[in-house]
Amino acid sequence: MHKLIKESDNITDFIQKVAIAVKTYKISCIRPEASKFAQTILEMTKLLKENVEKLPELKIVMTNSTAVKIRTIEEQADILLQESLTRLIADNEDFKTVIINYMERYIRKIRRNIR
């Protein structure tokens, strides 16, 4: 239970950091991939909510099937992330040289935080 609370807090912190970055960098246009990521986050949140609601009933059987669903969604999100970055870089020639190293470091950081 402690780990679940800690991980939920980490997710909330990460979403807050993204919101701050959007404001700080004055991002005014949202790429289509962002909507897909939002859908992914919503799907995972619903699954986690269902699992947390079942905890008092100790329906542990649900936990494994939910974990599989979450892993599948996470793998789809990884693919979406890679495709999004590829498209972002391809669409912005100047962007390539300035940001590519930063993006690689950022992806590694995200993956460390997720796992």
XYZ file of N, CA and C in Angstrom:
345
model
N 0.826 -1.182 0.000
C 0.000 0.000 0.000
C 0.882 1.262 0.000
N 1.953 1.212 0.791
C 2.873 2.353 0.853
C 3.475 2.635 -0.520
N 3.868 1.583 -1.224
C 4.458 1.742 -2.552
C 3.445 2.331 -3.531
N 2.201 1.881 -3.441
C 1.146 2.398 -4.308
C 0.966 3.901 -4.087
N 0.943 4.313 -2.830
C 0.787 5.732 -2.505
C 1.982 6.533 -3.017
N 3.181 5.990 -2.817
C 4.400 6.677 -3.264
C 4.411 6.824 -4.784
N 4.078 5.755 -5.494
C 4.071 5.809 -6.955
C 2.990 6.756 -7.468
N 1.833 6.758 -6.816
C 0.764 7.691 -7.203
C 1.240 9.133 -7.029
N 1.962 9.382 -5.946
C 2.500 10.716 -5.703
C 3.527 11.079 -6.772
N 4.359 10.122 -7.165
C 5.347 10.368 -8.226
C 4.662 10.741 -9.536
N 3.580 10.052 -9.844
C 2.833 10.334 -11.078
C 2.253 11.745 -11.018
N 1.658 12.080 -9.888
C 1.083 13.416 -9.710
C 2.165 14.487 -9.843
N 3.314 14.257 -9.231
C 4.430 15.205 -9.335
C 4.871 15.380 -10.781
N 4.940 14.274 -11.522
C 5.379 14.333 -12.909
C 4.381 15.129 -13.755
N 3.089 14.890 -13.553
C 2.070 15.631 -14.301
C 2.164 17.118 -13.981
N 2.413 17.435 -12.723
C 2.568 18.832 -12.334
C 3.788 19.457 -13.024
N 4.886 18.713 -13.115
C 6.079 19.217 -13.793
C 5.789 19.503 -15.268
N 5.017 18.634 -15.891
C 4.654 18.849 -17.298
C 3.820 20.128 -17.422
N 2.856 20.302 -16.519
C 2.019 21.505 -16.551
C 2.871 22.766 -16.379
N 3.826 22.714 -15.491
C 4.725 23.857 -15.275
C 5.562 24.120 -16.528
N 6.050 23.051 -17.148
C 6.855 23.205 -18.366
C 6.031 23.844 -19.492
N 4.778 23.430 -19.615
C 3.902 24.005 -20.649
C 3.778 25.508 -20.433
N 3.594 25.907 -19.180
C 3.468 27.337 -18.862
C 4.811 28.056 -19.035
N 5.885 27.480 -18.513
C 7.208 28.104 -18.571
C 7.659 28.336 -20.011
N 7.496 27.325 -20.858
C 7.960 27.429 -22.234
C 6.912 28.016 -23.171
N 5.790 28.460 -22.566
C 4.720 29.125 -23.322
C 4.273 28.282 -24.526
N 4.018 27.023 -24.263
C 3.575 26.120 -25.322
C 2.116 26.442 -25.631
N 1.882 26.890 -26.847
C 0.531 27.319 -27.208
C -0.171 26.362 -28.158
N 0.600 25.504 -28.767
C -0.002 24.562 -29.698
C 0.344 23.147 -29.255
N -0.647 22.322 -29.207
C -0.447 20.952 -28.734
C -0.403 20.020 -29.937
N 0.635 19.231 -29.988
C 0.777 18.282 -31.083
C -0.262 17.166 -30.926
N -0.670 16.543 -32.031
C -1.689 15.482 -31.963
C -1.304 14.334 -31.021
N -0.016 14.072 -30.919
C 0.444 12.980 -30.056
C 0.112 13.241 -28.589
N 0.061 14.511 -28.195
C -0.234 14.852 -26.802
C -1.620 14.358 -26.406
N -2.569 14.439 -27.322
C -3.921 13.928 -27.035
C -3.899 12.420 -26.835
N -3.081 11.737 -27.623
C -2.966 10.287 -27.468
C -2.343 9.933 -26.120
N -1.329 10.708 -25.707
C -0.721 10.479 -24.392
C -1.736 10.732 -23.279
N -2.542 11.767 -23.446
C -3.567 12.065 -22.445
C -4.557 10.899 -22.340
N -4.931 10.324 -23.470
C -5.827 9.153 -23.462
C -5.173 7.976 -22.747
N -3.886 7.782 -22.991
C -3.148 6.696 -22.343
C -3.129 6.890 -20.828
N -2.846 8.104 -20.403
C -2.829 8.400 -18.968
C -4.209 8.158 -18.367
N -5.247 8.568 -19.081
C -6.612 8.368 -18.598
C -6.939 6.877 -18.458
N -6.560 6.082 -19.453
C -6.794 4.627 -19.387
C -6.100 4.008 -18.170
N -4.839 4.362 -17.973
C -4.086 3.806 -16.840
C -4.690 4.257 -15.510
N -5.096 5.503 -15.450
C -5.687 6.031 -14.219
C -6.976 5.286 -13.882
N -7.788 5.019 -14.886
C -9.033 4.267 -14.655
C -8.732 2.862 -14.127
N -7.740 2.204 -14.725
C -7.376 0.863 -14.269
C -6.862 0.879 -12.832
N -6.032 1.856 -12.523
C -5.513 1.963 -11.156
C -6.638 2.262 -10.165
N -7.556 3.118 -10.562
C -8.694 3.448 -9.696
C -9.524 2.200 -9.396
N -9.794 1.416 -10.439
C -10.547 0.164 -10.251
C -9.830 -0.747 -9.264
N -8.532 -0.862 -9.409
C -7.752 -1.728 -8.528
C -7.764 -1.231 -7.084
N -7.590 0.064 -6.921
C -7.572 0.631 -5.577
C -8.942 0.441 -4.910
N -10.011 0.595 -5.661
C -11.352 0.410 -5.100
C -11.589 -1.022 -4.650
N -10.910 -1.969 -5.257
C -11.086 -3.381 -4.904
C -10.199 -3.819 -3.740
N -9.244 -2.989 -3.356
C -8.348 -3.356 -2.265
C -9.075 -3.736 -0.971
N -10.078 -2.977 -0.536
C -10.756 -3.366 0.709
C -11.423 -4.745 0.631
N -11.812 -5.138 -0.577
C -12.450 -6.435 -0.763
C -11.415 -7.549 -0.953
N -10.149 -7.144 -1.041
C -9.032 -8.078 -1.239
C -9.205 -8.950 -2.473
N -9.644 -8.332 -3.547
C -9.795 -9.056 -4.802
C -8.462 -9.046 -5.539
N -7.533 -9.820 -5.044
C -6.170 -9.856 -5.569
C -6.120 -10.398 -6.994
N -7.037 -11.265 -7.359
C -7.051 -11.858 -8.704
C -7.084 -10.757 -9.758
N -7.801 -9.693 -9.467
C -7.915 -8.585 -10.407
C -6.570 -7.893 -10.608
N -5.750 -7.898 -9.607
C -4.478 -7.198 -9.661
C -3.609 -7.681 -10.818
N -3.510 -8.983 -11.017
C -2.659 -9.511 -12.086
C -3.183 -9.136 -13.466
N -4.488 -9.244 -13.680
C -5.021 -8.894 -15.002
C -4.884 -7.399 -15.246
N -5.060 -6.596 -14.205
C -4.891 -5.155 -14.352
C -3.430 -4.826 -14.650
N -2.510 -5.487 -13.988
C -1.083 -5.255 -14.228
C -0.730 -5.564 -15.679
N -1.293 -6.623 -16.223
C -1.044 -6.976 -17.627
C -1.593 -5.880 -18.542
N -2.793 -5.401 -18.246
C -3.392 -4.328 -19.057
C -2.533 -3.070 -18.993
N -2.077 -2.734 -17.792
C -1.256 -1.536 -17.630
C 0.061 -1.684 -18.388
N 0.677 -2.847 -18.315
C 1.932 -3.100 -19.038
C 1.711 -2.942 -20.546
N 0.598 -3.456 -21.059
C 0.290 -3.336 -22.481
C 0.131 -1.874 -22.879
N -0.595 -1.117 -22.073
C -0.785 0.305 -22.355
C 0.555 1.036 -22.280
N 1.375 0.678 -21.310
C 2.696 1.312 -21.171
C 3.562 1.029 -22.395
N 3.516 -0.181 -22.908
C 4.288 -0.516 -24.105
C 3.797 0.285 -25.302
N 2.476 0.459 -25.410
C 1.919 1.270 -26.489
C 2.368 2.726 -26.342
N 2.431 3.205 -25.097
C 2.873 4.579 -24.844
C 4.344 4.750 -25.222
N 5.166 3.728 -24.963
C 6.577 3.787 -25.356
C 6.715 3.932 -26.872
N 5.912 3.168 -27.603
C 5.927 3.251 -29.076
C 5.470 4.640 -29.521
N 4.397 5.131 -28.913
C 3.886 6.459 -29.236
C 4.933 7.530 -28.961
N 5.646 7.403 -27.851
C 6.698 8.364 -27.508
C 7.781 8.383 -28.584
N 8.233 7.206 -28.969
C 9.286 7.130 -29.985
C 8.817 7.710 -31.314
N 7.594 7.365 -31.723
C 7.056 7.893 -32.979
C 6.890 9.411 -32.904
N 6.442 9.899 -31.752
C 6.238 11.339 -31.569
C 7.545 12.097 -31.673
N 8.574 11.584 -31.010
C 9.881 12.246 -31.060
C 10.459 12.218 -32.465
N 10.285 11.103 -33.151
C 10.771 10.990 -34.525
C 10.091 12.031 -35.409
N 8.780 12.158 -35.265
C 8.025 13.126 -36.061
C 8.401 14.558 -35.681
N 8.549 14.820 -34.398
C 8.906 16.164 -33.929
C 10.247 16.591 -34.508
N 11.209 15.717 -34.464
C 12.539 16.033 -34.966
C 12.530 16.164 -36.488
N 11.806 15.293 -37.166
C 11.744 15.344 -38.630
C 11.077 16.625 -39.121
N 10.104 17.113 -38.344
C 9.358 18.309 -38.746
C 10.105 19.614 -38.465
N 11.188 19.539 -37.686
C 11.886 20.754 -37.267
C 13.390 20.596 -37.433
N 13.908 20.983 -38.571
C 15.328 20.799 -38.877
C 16.235 21.473 -37.846
N 15.955 22.711 -37.472
C 16.798 23.415 -36.495
C 16.729 22.749 -35.125
N 15.617 22.191 -34.865
C 15.365 21.547 -33.583
C 16.302 20.359 -33.369
N 16.619 19.686 -34.456
C 17.426 18.468 -34.375
C 18.741 18.685 -33.633
N 19.512 19.641 -34.067
C 20.851 19.805 -33.505
C 20.825 20.357 -32.088
N 19.837 21.137 -31.759
C 19.788 21.776 -30.451
C 19.270 20.828 -29.374
N 18.295 20.013 -29.696
C 17.552 19.321 -28.648
C 17.743 17.813 -28.590
N 18.321 17.212 -29.578
C 18.366 15.744 -29.632
C 19.037 15.129 -28.397
N 20.134 15.677 -27.938
C 20.788 15.136 -26.746
C 19.924 15.322 -25.508
N 19.289 16.473 -25.421
C 18.400 16.726 -24.282
C 17.256 15.710 -24.254
N 16.681 15.445 -25.412
C 15.547 14.509 -25.486
C 15.968 13.102 -25.071
N 17.133 12.670 -25.490
C 17.606 11.344 -25.106
C 17.773 11.241 -23.596
N 18.335 12.285 -22.982
C 18.477 12.298 -21.522
C 17.114 12.317 -20.844
N 16.192 13.073 -21.399
C 14.849 13.191 -20.840
C 14.110 11.854 -20.893
N 14.219 11.146 -22.003
C 13.577 9.831 -22.137
C 14.141 8.856 -21.112
N 15.455 8.863 -20.950
C 16.065 7.978 -19.944
C 15.540 8.312 -18.553
N 15.405 9.591 -18.264
C 14.899 10.011 -16.956
C 13.452 9.544 -16.765
N 12.634 9.698 -17.782
C 11.237 9.263 -17.700
C 11.178 7.757 -17.457
N 11.945 7.013 -18.205
C 11.920 5.547 -18.057
C 12.362 5.130 -16.665
N 13.371 5.815 -16.116
C 13.820 5.511 -14.741
C 12.698 5.809 -13.755
N 11.971 6.885 -13.955
C 10.899 7.263 -13.042
C 9.705 6.312 -13.143
N 9.464 5.773 -14.319
C 8.322 4.857 -14.511
C 8.610 3.514 -13.899
N 9.797 3.030 -14.011
C 10.123 1.685 -13.562
C 10.383 1.668 -12.110
